[in-house]
Amino acid sequence: MKHKFLPVNKSEMEERGWDQVDFAYVIGDAYVDHPSFGHAVISRVLEAHGYRVGIISQPDWKDPKSIAVFGEPRLGFLVSAGNMDSMVNHYSVSKKRRRTDAYTPGGKMGKRPDYACAVYGNLIRQTYKKTPVILGGIEASLRRLAHYDYWSDRIKRSILLDSGADMISYGMGEHSIVEIADALDAGIPVEELTYIAGTVVKVRDKDRIPDAEFLPSFAELTEDRLAYAKSFYTQYRNTDPFQAKQLAEPYSDHLWVVQNPPSLPLSTEEMDDVYGLDYARTYHPSYEEKGGVPAISEIRFSLISSRGCFGGCSFCALTFHQGRIVQVRSHDSLLKEAEAITHEPDFKGYIHDVGGPTANFRHPSCAKQTRCGVCKDRQCLFPAPCRNLDADHSDYVRLLKKLRDIPEVKKVFIRSGIRFDYLLAEKKDHFLRELCEYHVSGQLKVAPEHVSDPVLSLMGKPEHAVYTKFTEKFEQMNRKLGKKQYLVPYLMSSHPGSTLKEAVKLAEYCRDLGYMPEQVQDFYPTPSTLSTCMYYTGVDPRTMKPVYVPRSPHEKAMQRALIQYKNPELYDLVNEALHRAGRTDLIGYGPRCLIRPRRNGEKSGSSGERKPGASRERKPGMSGRGNGTAAPGRPKKKKTIRNIHRKKDNRR
């Protein structure tokens, strides 16, 4: 165990008896050797294939010497911005700088640059002019072709060109990175590696791309938003490894960026091999004195059971990164990892999660996907479950029971998300019963996202009636089990298609539920999602029909404020939104009103005039249907989600 971690400096490299690394891996995150971190997986996969990898974590991007830690690597540099796009990592949806970075020691912000892949790539090129540079990770994957960049509000070129790199290994990368390494090790020049699945490359001779589908040129994309919508949808329909075509994006008469079809999904045996590698399962010990790496706390006692998602949410980039074909680990692999977790010093008996992008997806949505791929023009769950959908939780239920039976395990939680429409598509209720009886701790977080069906349609989500049916079945099951457990809905404001009218409807839903969320997710236009394409172009690329897009920061603030209408600090925004939406009927003293009128001369942010005998406005965070407070002399009862639903139960 002397060499538990890969080397992070030259002295550690020499301790291993190496005079040179094959690959120097430059990463924007702290070095965490855990399979939830992309750099850990890729570096360990390369190590398992006999390659020497050194880690250069969060180099000083203003100093070229910071990437020369190991000297020139024998085969090339690998570059990743980290587990998040660097711009999402740095900025909120309002483009304000975040204060902390969970992927940096001590949570310190500012240890990586904006557009990290491009900056690191150019930093390397200052010293190493000819050494191969291969980009990977989420930032490179989602920016692999021309893309809309929310932070600069313009179409940007493929990151391959802006970084000075030679190739992009997109997606999860295990297959493509080994093929790249083997080719370079065999002496094939990097510019000749134009054929590897799961890669994006530069081509300067059009005759070398005879079978590609040509996209509009970069010049066309910057001039015509509809051309961008059509180009994006072509890319969206070519994300399946079995059916996708090679795509070519012209930048000049002598330069094309070419995307090869995605790599094939991993088999269960390959998944087991990847997650069974010799990970240290924690951050590098050099970070201990800085307070460790905060991100490890979220995943340290969790199990990744699957990857890929056939949910098809428009605002999610998983289609472009992991794909729609679900890939899973075996029970034996997961049980072995769970056993190992129970022996860690800080383990208290709780496995925090068993899942992936969607926890209850444990196999491909239908049998044909592993042979023929996913349908280009049909979704598995949207607008309704496909008739060929194999909605079966049996395997997941068996896995969860085995995990519960491990003697040291007290509780197994499911926190990575339940797709409720898929749960309802199963004829039996055995998973819902297991979920409620064993895997919820009081509250289950779910993501209906909205209540307006037109908005949900643009989101790629089921109609609101489907969520309503799920809430009823969830309540029924908990009553049957004698449990008091409640749903906590995730809601999104300002998604394309949402006018103030739809935002008011969402506020009314929160009123009727007696629930004001402490946080609301304002739609964030991240690279390479259908929703981001709608945001930029004003059309749905699937139909090319116009879509209303709330773009102004003020309107977005009003939509967000409506969901949190009980917060006195947001009174002015809610009041303005209701006037603009023509819903002044919701300003008053009745039980269905959202806010009270404000008398003349009253200060901004006030809750409004109080009628004689009427109760005071609640403080932010309080919720419930009425506006009452505790009787004089009686202690106030804290109004939580649990208490709200208990009231609803008593009214029945």
Short mmCIF file of N, CA, C and O in Angstrom, two decimals, residues 560-646:
data_model
loop_
_atom_site.label_atom_id
_atom_site.label_comp_id
_atom_site.label_asym_id
_atom_site.label_seq_id
_atom_site.Cartn_x
_atom_site.Cartn_y
_atom_site.Cartn_z
N ARG A 560 -39.13 33.27 -10.11
CA ARG A 560 -38.58 32.57 -8.95
C ARG A 560 -39.28 33.03 -7.67
O ARG A 560 -39.60 32.24 -6.78
N ALA A 561 -39.53 34.36 -7.57
CA ALA A 561 -40.16 34.91 -6.38
C ALA A 561 -41.58 34.39 -6.19
O ALA A 561 -42.04 34.19 -5.05
N LEU A 562 -42.29 34.15 -7.28
CA LEU A 562 -43.67 33.66 -7.16
C LEU A 562 -43.74 32.34 -6.41
O LEU A 562 -44.67 32.10 -5.64
N ILE A 563 -42.75 31.48 -6.63
CA ILE A 563 -42.76 30.18 -5.94
C ILE A 563 -42.50 30.36 -4.45
O ILE A 563 -42.94 29.56 -3.62
N GLN A 564 -41.79 31.44 -4.10
CA GLN A 564 -41.47 31.72 -2.70
C GLN A 564 -42.25 32.96 -2.23
O GLN A 564 -41.71 33.82 -1.54
N TYR A 565 -43.51 33.02 -2.62
CA TYR A 565 -44.30 34.23 -2.41
C TYR A 565 -44.47 34.61 -0.95
O TYR A 565 -44.78 35.76 -0.63
N LYS A 566 -44.26 33.67 -0.04
CA LYS A 566 -44.44 33.97 1.39
C LYS A 566 -43.28 34.78 1.98
O LYS A 566 -43.38 35.30 3.08
N ASN A 567 -42.19 34.87 1.26
CA ASN A 567 -41.02 35.59 1.76
C ASN A 567 -41.26 37.09 1.64
O ASN A 567 -41.37 37.62 0.54
N PRO A 568 -41.36 37.83 2.76
CA PRO A 568 -41.63 39.27 2.70
C PRO A 568 -40.61 40.05 1.87
O PRO A 568 -40.96 41.07 1.27
N GLU A 569 -39.38 39.56 1.82
CA GLU A 569 -38.36 40.27 1.06
C GLU A 569 -38.65 40.25 -0.44
O GLU A 569 -38.09 41.06 -1.20
N LEU A 570 -39.50 39.32 -0.88
CA LEU A 570 -39.81 39.20 -2.31
C LEU A 570 -41.17 39.80 -2.65
O LEU A 570 -41.66 39.64 -3.77
N TYR A 571 -41.76 40.54 -1.71
CA TYR A 571 -43.12 41.06 -1.89
C TYR A 571 -43.24 41.88 -3.17
O TYR A 571 -44.18 41.70 -3.96
N ASP A 572 -42.33 42.83 -3.39
CA ASP A 572 -42.43 43.71 -4.55
C ASP A 572 -42.40 42.94 -5.86
O ASP A 572 -43.14 43.24 -6.80
N LEU A 573 -41.53 41.93 -5.94
CA LEU A 573 -41.44 41.12 -7.15
C LEU A 573 -42.72 40.33 -7.38
O LEU A 573 -43.23 40.25 -8.51
N VAL A 574 -43.28 39.76 -6.31
CA VAL A 574 -44.51 38.99 -6.44
C VAL A 574 -45.66 39.91 -6.83
O VAL A 574 -46.47 39.59 -7.72
N ASN A 575 -45.73 41.06 -6.20
CA ASN A 575 -46.79 42.02 -6.50
C ASN A 575 -46.73 42.45 -7.97
O ASN A 575 -47.74 42.46 -8.67
N GLU A 576 -45.54 42.78 -8.45
CA GLU A 576 -45.39 43.18 -9.85
C GLU A 576 -45.75 42.03 -10.79
O GLU A 576 -46.43 42.23 -11.82
N ALA A 577 -45.31 40.83 -10.46
CA ALA A 577 -45.60 39.67 -11.31
C ALA A 577 -47.10 39.42 -11.42
O ALA A 577 -47.62 39.14 -12.51
N LEU A 578 -47.82 39.52 -10.31
CA LEU A 578 -49.26 39.29 -10.33
C LEU A 578 -49.99 40.36 -11.14
O LEU A 578 -50.95 40.06 -11.86
N HIS A 579 -49.52 41.60 -11.05
CA HIS A 579 -50.12 42.66 -11.87
C HIS A 579 -49.85 42.42 -13.35
O HIS A 579 -50.74 42.55 -14.18
N ARG A 580 -48.61 42.04 -13.68
CA ARG A 580 -48.26 41.81 -15.08
C ARG A 580 -49.03 40.61 -15.65
O ARG A 580 -49.37 40.60 -16.83
N ALA A 581 -49.26 39.62 -14.83
CA ALA A 581 -49.96 38.41 -15.29
C ALA A 581 -51.47 38.57 -15.30
O ALA A 581 -52.19 37.66 -15.71
N GLY A 582 -51.96 39.75 -14.82
CA GLY A 582 -53.40 39.95 -14.76
C GLY A 582 -54.06 39.11 -13.69
O GLY A 582 -55.23 38.72 -13.83
N ARG A 583 -53.34 38.82 -12.61
CA ARG A 583 -53.87 37.97 -11.53
C ARG A 583 -53.92 38.74 -10.22
O ARG A 583 -53.51 38.24 -9.17
N THR A 584 -54.47 39.95 -10.27
CA THR A 584 -54.59 40.73 -9.03
C THR A 584 -55.62 40.11 -8.10
O THR A 584 -55.74 40.52 -6.94
N ASP A 585 -56.39 39.12 -8.60
CA ASP A 585 -57.32 38.41 -7.71
C ASP A 585 -56.58 37.64 -6.63
O ASP A 585 -57.19 37.24 -5.62
N LEU A 586 -55.28 37.46 -6.82
CA LEU A 586 -54.47 36.74 -5.83
C LEU A 586 -53.83 37.68 -4.83
O LEU A 586 -52.98 37.29 -4.02
N ILE A 587 -54.22 38.97 -4.88
CA ILE A 587 -53.76 39.96 -3.90
C ILE A 587 -54.96 40.32 -3.04
O ILE A 587 -55.94 40.91 -3.52
N GLY A 588 -54.93 39.94 -1.79
CA GLY A 588 -56.08 40.20 -0.92
C GLY A 588 -55.95 39.43 0.37
O GLY A 588 -54.84 39.06 0.79
N TYR A 589 -57.10 39.17 1.01
CA TYR A 589 -57.11 38.55 2.34
C TYR A 589 -57.74 37.17 2.36
O TYR A 589 -57.80 36.52 3.40
N GLY A 590 -58.23 36.73 1.21
CA GLY A 590 -58.89 35.44 1.18
C GLY A 590 -57.90 34.29 1.29
O GLY A 590 -56.69 34.46 1.11
N PRO A 591 -58.41 33.09 1.54
CA PRO A 591 -57.53 31.93 1.73
C PRO A 591 -56.74 31.55 0.47
O PRO A 591 -55.73 30.88 0.57
N ARG A 592 -57.20 31.98 -0.69
CA ARG A 592 -56.51 31.63 -1.93
C ARG A 592 -55.56 32.72 -2.40
O ARG A 592 -54.89 32.57 -3.43
N CYS A 593 -55.49 33.81 -1.69
CA CYS A 593 -54.59 34.91 -2.08
C CYS A 593 -53.15 34.58 -1.73
O CYS A 593 -52.86 33.90 -0.72
N LEU A 594 -52.24 35.07 -2.55
CA LEU A 594 -50.81 34.84 -2.32
C LEU A 594 -50.22 35.92 -1.42
O LEU A 594 -49.40 35.62 -0.55
N ILE A 595 -50.59 37.18 -1.65
CA ILE A 595 -50.09 38.29 -0.84
C ILE A 595 -51.23 39.23 -0.51
O ILE A 595 -52.29 39.18 -1.13
N ARG A 596 -51.01 40.10 0.46
CA ARG A 596 -52.01 41.10 0.85
C ARG A 596 -51.73 42.42 0.16
O ARG A 596 -50.60 42.67 -0.26
N PRO A 597 -52.74 43.26 0.07
CA PRO A 597 -52.49 44.58 -0.50
C PRO A 597 -51.55 45.37 0.39
O PRO A 597 -51.44 45.12 1.60
N ARG A 598 -50.89 46.34 -0.21
CA ARG A 598 -50.02 47.22 0.57
C ARG A 598 -50.65 48.60 0.61
O ARG A 598 -50.99 49.16 -0.42
N ARG A 599 -50.78 49.16 1.80
CA ARG A 599 -51.41 50.48 1.92
C ARG A 599 -50.47 51.56 1.44
O ARG A 599 -49.25 51.36 1.37
N ASN A 600 -51.02 52.69 1.13
CA ASN A 600 -50.23 53.80 0.60
C ASN A 600 -49.14 54.21 1.58
O ASN A 600 -49.39 54.35 2.77
N GLY A 601 -47.94 54.41 1.03
CA GLY A 601 -46.82 54.87 1.85
C GLY A 601 -46.11 53.78 2.60
O GLY A 601 -45.12 54.03 3.28
N GLU A 602 -46.61 52.53 2.51
CA GLU A 602 -45.96 51.44 3.23
C GLU A 602 -44.62 51.12 2.59
O GLU A 602 -44.45 51.21 1.37
N LYS A 603 -43.66 50.75 3.39
CA LYS A 603 -42.30 50.50 2.90
C LYS A 603 -42.25 49.30 1.97
O LYS A 603 -43.01 48.36 2.11
N SER A 604 -41.29 49.36 1.04
CA SER A 604 -41.07 48.26 0.11
C SER A 604 -40.71 47.01 0.87
O SER A 604 -39.91 47.03 1.81
N GLY A 605 -41.32 45.90 0.48
CA GLY A 605 -41.02 44.62 1.12
C GLY A 605 -41.98 44.28 2.23
O GLY A 605 -41.96 43.20 2.78
N SER A 606 -42.87 45.25 2.58
CA SER A 606 -43.83 44.98 3.64
C SER A 606 -44.90 44.01 3.15
O SER A 606 -45.19 43.93 1.97
N SER A 607 -45.51 43.34 4.08
CA SER A 607 -46.50 42.33 3.72
C SER A 607 -47.86 42.94 3.38
O SER A 607 -48.72 42.27 2.85
N GLY A 608 -48.07 44.19 3.71
CA GLY A 608 -49.35 44.80 3.39
C GLY A 608 -50.17 45.07 4.63
O GLY A 608 -49.85 44.65 5.74
N GLU A 609 -51.25 45.83 4.46
CA GLU A 609 -52.11 46.23 5.57
C GLU A 609 -52.77 45.02 6.20
O GLU A 609 -53.17 44.09 5.50
N ARG A 610 -52.90 45.05 7.50
CA ARG A 610 -53.54 43.96 8.21
C ARG A 610 -54.92 44.41 8.70
O ARG A 610 -55.03 45.42 9.38
N LYS A 611 -55.93 43.67 8.31
CA LYS A 611 -57.27 44.00 8.78
C LYS A 611 -57.39 43.76 10.28
O LYS A 611 -56.66 42.94 10.84
N PRO A 612 -58.32 44.47 10.91
CA PRO A 612 -58.52 44.22 12.34
C PRO A 612 -58.81 42.74 12.60
O PRO A 612 -59.68 42.14 11.95
N GLY A 613 -58.05 42.17 13.49
CA GLY A 613 -58.24 40.77 13.84
C GLY A 613 -57.52 39.81 12.94
O GLY A 613 -57.50 38.62 13.20
N ALA A 614 -56.98 40.33 11.82
CA ALA A 614 -56.26 39.43 10.90
C ALA A 614 -54.89 39.12 11.45
O ALA A 614 -54.31 39.89 12.20
N SER A 615 -54.37 37.98 11.08
CA SER A 615 -53.08 37.54 11.61
C SER A 615 -51.94 38.20 10.89
O SER A 615 -52.08 38.71 9.78
N ARG A 616 -50.77 38.18 11.51
CA ARG A 616 -49.56 38.74 10.92
C ARG A 616 -49.02 37.82 9.84
O ARG A 616 -49.25 36.63 9.85
N GLU A 617 -48.23 38.41 8.94
CA GLU A 617 -47.58 37.62 7.89
C GLU A 617 -46.54 36.71 8.52
O GLU A 617 -45.83 37.10 9.46
N ARG A 618 -46.46 35.50 8.04
CA ARG A 618 -45.46 34.56 8.55
C ARG A 618 -44.07 34.96 8.11
O ARG A 618 -43.87 35.59 7.08
N LYS A 619 -43.10 34.52 8.84
CA LYS A 619 -41.70 34.72 8.48
C LYS A 619 -41.32 33.80 7.34
O LYS A 619 -41.96 32.78 7.12
N PRO A 620 -40.24 34.16 6.63
CA PRO A 620 -39.80 33.27 5.55
C PRO A 620 -39.55 31.87 6.06
O PRO A 620 -38.99 31.68 7.13
N GLY A 621 -40.00 30.90 5.27
CA GLY A 621 -39.76 29.51 5.65
C GLY A 621 -40.96 28.86 6.30
O GLY A 621 -41.08 27.65 6.34
N MET A 622 -41.91 29.71 6.83
CA MET A 622 -43.12 29.13 7.41
C MET A 622 -44.07 28.77 6.28
O MET A 622 -44.08 29.41 5.24
N SER A 623 -44.88 27.75 6.49
CA SER A 623 -45.79 27.35 5.42
C SER A 623 -47.06 26.77 6.01
O SER A 623 -47.14 26.45 7.19
N GLY A 624 -48.09 26.68 5.19
CA GLY A 624 -49.40 26.23 5.64
C GLY A 624 -50.46 26.99 4.88
O GLY A 624 -50.20 28.01 4.26
N ARG A 625 -51.70 26.54 4.93
CA ARG A 625 -52.74 27.17 4.11
C ARG A 625 -53.18 28.50 4.70
O ARG A 625 -53.41 29.45 3.99
N GLY A 626 -53.40 28.56 6.02
CA GLY A 626 -53.87 29.79 6.62
C GLY A 626 -52.73 30.76 6.87
O GLY A 626 -51.58 30.47 6.61
N ASN A 627 -53.10 31.95 7.37
CA ASN A 627 -52.08 32.94 7.70
C ASN A 627 -51.99 33.12 9.21
O ASN A 627 -51.52 34.13 9.70
N GLY A 628 -52.46 32.15 9.97
CA GLY A 628 -52.55 32.29 11.42
C GLY A 628 -51.23 32.05 12.13
O GLY A 628 -50.33 31.44 11.60
N THR A 629 -51.14 32.57 13.35
CA THR A 629 -50.01 32.30 14.22
C THR A 629 -50.55 31.62 15.46
O THR A 629 -51.75 31.47 15.66
N ALA A 630 -49.62 31.19 16.32
CA ALA A 630 -50.04 30.53 17.55
C ALA A 630 -50.81 31.49 18.43
O ALA A 630 -50.60 32.70 18.42
N ALA A 631 -51.73 30.95 19.23
CA ALA A 631 -52.50 31.77 20.14
C ALA A 631 -51.59 32.38 21.19
O ALA A 631 -50.55 31.83 21.53
N PRO A 632 -51.97 33.58 21.74
CA PRO A 632 -51.14 34.20 22.77
C PRO A 632 -50.87 33.24 23.92
O PRO A 632 -51.77 32.55 24.39
N GLY A 633 -49.63 33.21 24.34
CA GLY A 633 -49.25 32.36 25.45
C GLY A 633 -48.96 30.93 25.07
O GLY A 633 -48.54 30.15 25.90
N ARG A 634 -49.23 30.57 23.81
CA ARG A 634 -48.99 29.20 23.36
C ARG A 634 -47.75 29.17 22.48
O ARG A 634 -47.64 29.99 21.58
N PRO A 635 -46.80 28.27 22.73
CA PRO A 635 -45.59 28.25 21.90
C PRO A 635 -45.94 27.92 20.46
O PRO A 635 -46.79 27.09 20.18
N LYS A 636 -45.25 28.59 19.54
CA LYS A 636 -45.46 28.34 18.12
C LYS A 636 -44.95 26.95 17.76
O LYS A 636 -43.90 26.53 18.22
N LYS A 637 -45.72 26.27 16.95
CA LYS A 637 -45.32 24.96 16.47
C LYS A 637 -44.60 25.12 15.15
O LYS A 637 -45.11 25.75 14.22
N LYS A 638 -43.40 24.63 15.06
CA LYS A 638 -42.63 24.76 13.83
C LYS A 638 -43.36 24.03 12.70
O LYS A 638 -43.76 22.89 12.80
N LYS A 639 -43.52 24.76 11.57
CA LYS A 639 -44.26 24.20 10.45
C LYS A 639 -43.30 23.59 9.46
O LYS A 639 -42.61 24.28 8.74
N THR A 640 -43.24 22.33 9.47
CA THR A 640 -42.37 21.60 8.57
C THR A 640 -43.20 20.88 7.53
O THR A 640 -44.43 20.84 7.61
N ILE A 641 -42.53 20.29 6.54
CA ILE A 641 -43.24 19.47 5.55
C ILE A 641 -44.05 18.39 6.25
O ILE A 641 -45.18 18.10 5.91
N ARG A 642 -43.44 17.80 7.29
CA ARG A 642 -44.12 16.71 8.01
C ARG A 642 -45.43 17.20 8.63
O ARG A 642 -46.47 16.57 8.51
N ASN A 643 -45.39 18.39 9.30
CA ASN A 643 -46.58 18.91 9.95
C ASN A 643 -47.65 19.33 8.95
O ASN A 643 -48.84 19.18 9.20
N ILE A 644 -47.22 19.87 7.82
CA ILE A 644 -48.17 20.27 6.78
C ILE A 644 -48.99 19.08 6.33
O ILE A 644 -50.20 19.10 6.26
N HIS A 645 -48.29 17.99 6.00
CA HIS A 645 -48.99 16.81 5.51
C HIS A 645 -49.81 16.13 6.60
O HIS A 645 -50.83 15.51 6.32
N ARG A 646 -49.35 16.27 7.85
CA ARG A 646 -50.13 15.70 8.95
C ARG A 646 -51.49 16.40 9.04
O ARG A 646 -52.52 15.78 9.27
#
